[in-house]
Coordinates of C-alpha atoms in Angstrom, one line a residue:
M258 CA 59.3 46.5 82.9
V259 CA 56.2 45.8 81.5
D260 CA 57.5 46.5 78.1
Y261 CA 60.5 43.2 78.9
K262 CA 56.9 41.1 80.0
V263 CA 54.8 41.8 76.9
K264 CA 57.9 41.5 75.1
M265 CA 58.5 38.3 76.5
F266 CA 55.3 36.9 75.8
E267 CA 54.8 38.2 72.0
N268 CA 58.0 35.8 71.5
K269 CA 56.3 32.8 73.4
K270 CA 53.5 33.7 71.0
I271 CA 56.3 33.6 68.2
I272 CA 58.0 30.3 69.2
M273 CA 55.0 28.3 69.7
Q274 CA 53.8 29.4 66.1
W275 CA 57.1 28.5 64.8
L276 CA 57.0 25.3 66.5
G277 CA 53.7 24.6 65.5
E278 CA 54.6 25.4 61.9
S279 CA 57.6 23.2 61.8
I280 CA 56.1 20.0 63.4
L281 CA 52.5 20.1 61.6
K282 CA 55.1 20.2 58.3
W283 CA 57.4 17.7 59.8
V284 CA 54.6 15.3 60.3
I285 CA 53.0 16.1 56.7
Y286 CA 55.6 15.2 55.1
L287 CA 57.4 12.2 57.2
L288 CA 53.5 11.1 55.8
M289 CA 54.2 11.8 52.7
F290 CA 57.5 10.2 52.1
Y291 CA 56.7 6.8 54.5
S292 CA 53.5 6.5 51.7
F293 CA 55.6 6.7 48.8
V294 CA 58.3 4.3 50.2
E295 CA 55.5 1.8 50.6
H296 CA 54.4 2.2 46.7
D297 CA 51.2 3.6 48.0
N298 CA 50.7 6.4 44.9
F299 CA 47.2 7.7 45.7
L300 CA 48.5 8.7 49.5
T301 CA 51.8 10.5 48.1
I302 CA 49.6 12.3 45.9
I303 CA 46.8 13.4 48.9
F304 CA 49.5 14.1 50.7
L305 CA 51.5 16.8 48.2
I306 CA 48.7 18.4 47.5
L307 CA 47.5 19.0 51.5
I308 CA 51.4 19.7 51.8
F309 CA 50.4 22.8 48.6
I310 CA 47.5 23.9 51.0
I311 CA 48.7 24.1 54.0
T312 CA 51.6 25.9 52.5
L313 CA 48.9 28.3 50.7
I314 CA 47.5 28.9 54.1
F315 CA 49.8 29.7 55.8
N316 CA 51.3 31.8 53.0
I317 CA 47.5 34.1 53.1
L318 CA 47.7 34.3 56.7
R319 CA 51.1 36.2 56.7
K320 CA 49.7 38.3 54.0
R321 CA 47.5 39.6 55.8
C322 CA 48.8 40.0 59.1
I323 CA 46.9 37.2 61.4
I324 CA 50.5 35.2 61.7
F325 CA 53.3 36.7 62.5
N326 CA 56.0 36.4 59.2
I327 CA 59.0 34.8 60.5
F328 CA 61.6 35.5 58.2
K329 CA 62.8 38.9 56.9
K330 CA 62.8 39.7 53.8
D331 CA 66.3 39.7 53.4
N332 CA 66.2 36.0 54.4
A333 CA 63.8 35.1 52.1
R334 CA 65.4 33.3 49.0
E335 CA 67.6 31.6 51.9
A336 CA 64.3 30.1 53.5
M337 CA 63.0 29.3 50.2
I338 CA 66.3 27.3 48.7
L339 CA 67.1 25.3 51.5
P340 CA 64.0 23.0 52.1
Y341 CA 63.8 22.9 48.2
I342 CA 67.5 21.0 48.1
G343 CA 66.8 19.0 51.1
M344 CA 63.4 18.2 49.4
V345 CA 65.5 16.5 46.5
L346 CA 67.6 14.7 48.7
C347 CA 65.3 13.3 50.4
T348 CA 63.0 12.3 47.3
L349 CA 66.4 10.9 45.9
F350 CA 66.9 8.5 49.3
A351 CA 63.3 7.7 49.8
A352 CA 63.3 6.3 45.7
Y353 CA 66.6 4.3 46.7
A354 CA 64.3 3.1 49.8
R355 CA 61.2 2.5 47.8
Y356 CA 63.3 0.1 45.0
K357 CA 65.1 -1.4 47.5
M358 CA 68.8 -0.2 46.6
I359 CA 68.8 1.4 50.2
E360 CA 67.5 0.3 53.8
K361 CA 64.2 1.9 54.5
N362 CA 65.4 3.2 58.1
V363 CA 68.8 4.2 56.6
F364 CA 66.1 7.2 54.5
Y365 CA 64.4 7.7 57.6
V366 CA 67.3 8.4 60.0
I367 CA 68.8 10.4 56.6
F368 CA 65.2 12.2 56.7
I369 CA 65.2 13.0 60.5
I370 CA 68.8 14.5 60.5
L371 CA 67.9 16.4 57.1
S372 CA 64.5 17.7 58.9
L373 CA 66.4 18.5 62.0
C374 CA 69.0 20.1 60.9
Y375 CA 66.6 22.7 58.3
M376 CA 64.8 23.3 61.6
F377 CA 67.6 24.2 63.8
W378 CA 68.8 26.4 60.8
Q379 CA 65.4 27.7 60.7
Y380 CA 65.1 28.4 64.3
K381 CA 69.1 30.5 64.2
K382 CA 67.9 32.7 61.4
F383 CA 64.5 33.5 63.5
I384 CA 66.6 34.3 66.4
E385 CA 69.1 36.7 64.6
S386 CA 65.9 38.7 63.1

């Protein structure tokens, strides 16, 4: 019985870590795309640098085993390909929104849908591992 409670507590910590990382990255990506669509190139570059630094910090913390590595090794390739495909699609639609080929609201809806799909896929892979 005690082992079950310890395992549940560890799972809650891991889920909270995953949720915190996902929300932090999502907010920064949203701010970056907002500044891109609104023609603020300086803030866009600042947010890109911030995304790089945060990703680097999380990777260092994972390698030093300070935070839990959520994905198994065999899922690493899939875990890297999907965000890049999503970023390419989001950048494409953001460019269309920036130059008024589509409405800005359409871009934000597409961004939220892609983000939620990726988070759902990531959570599903996390539960399987």
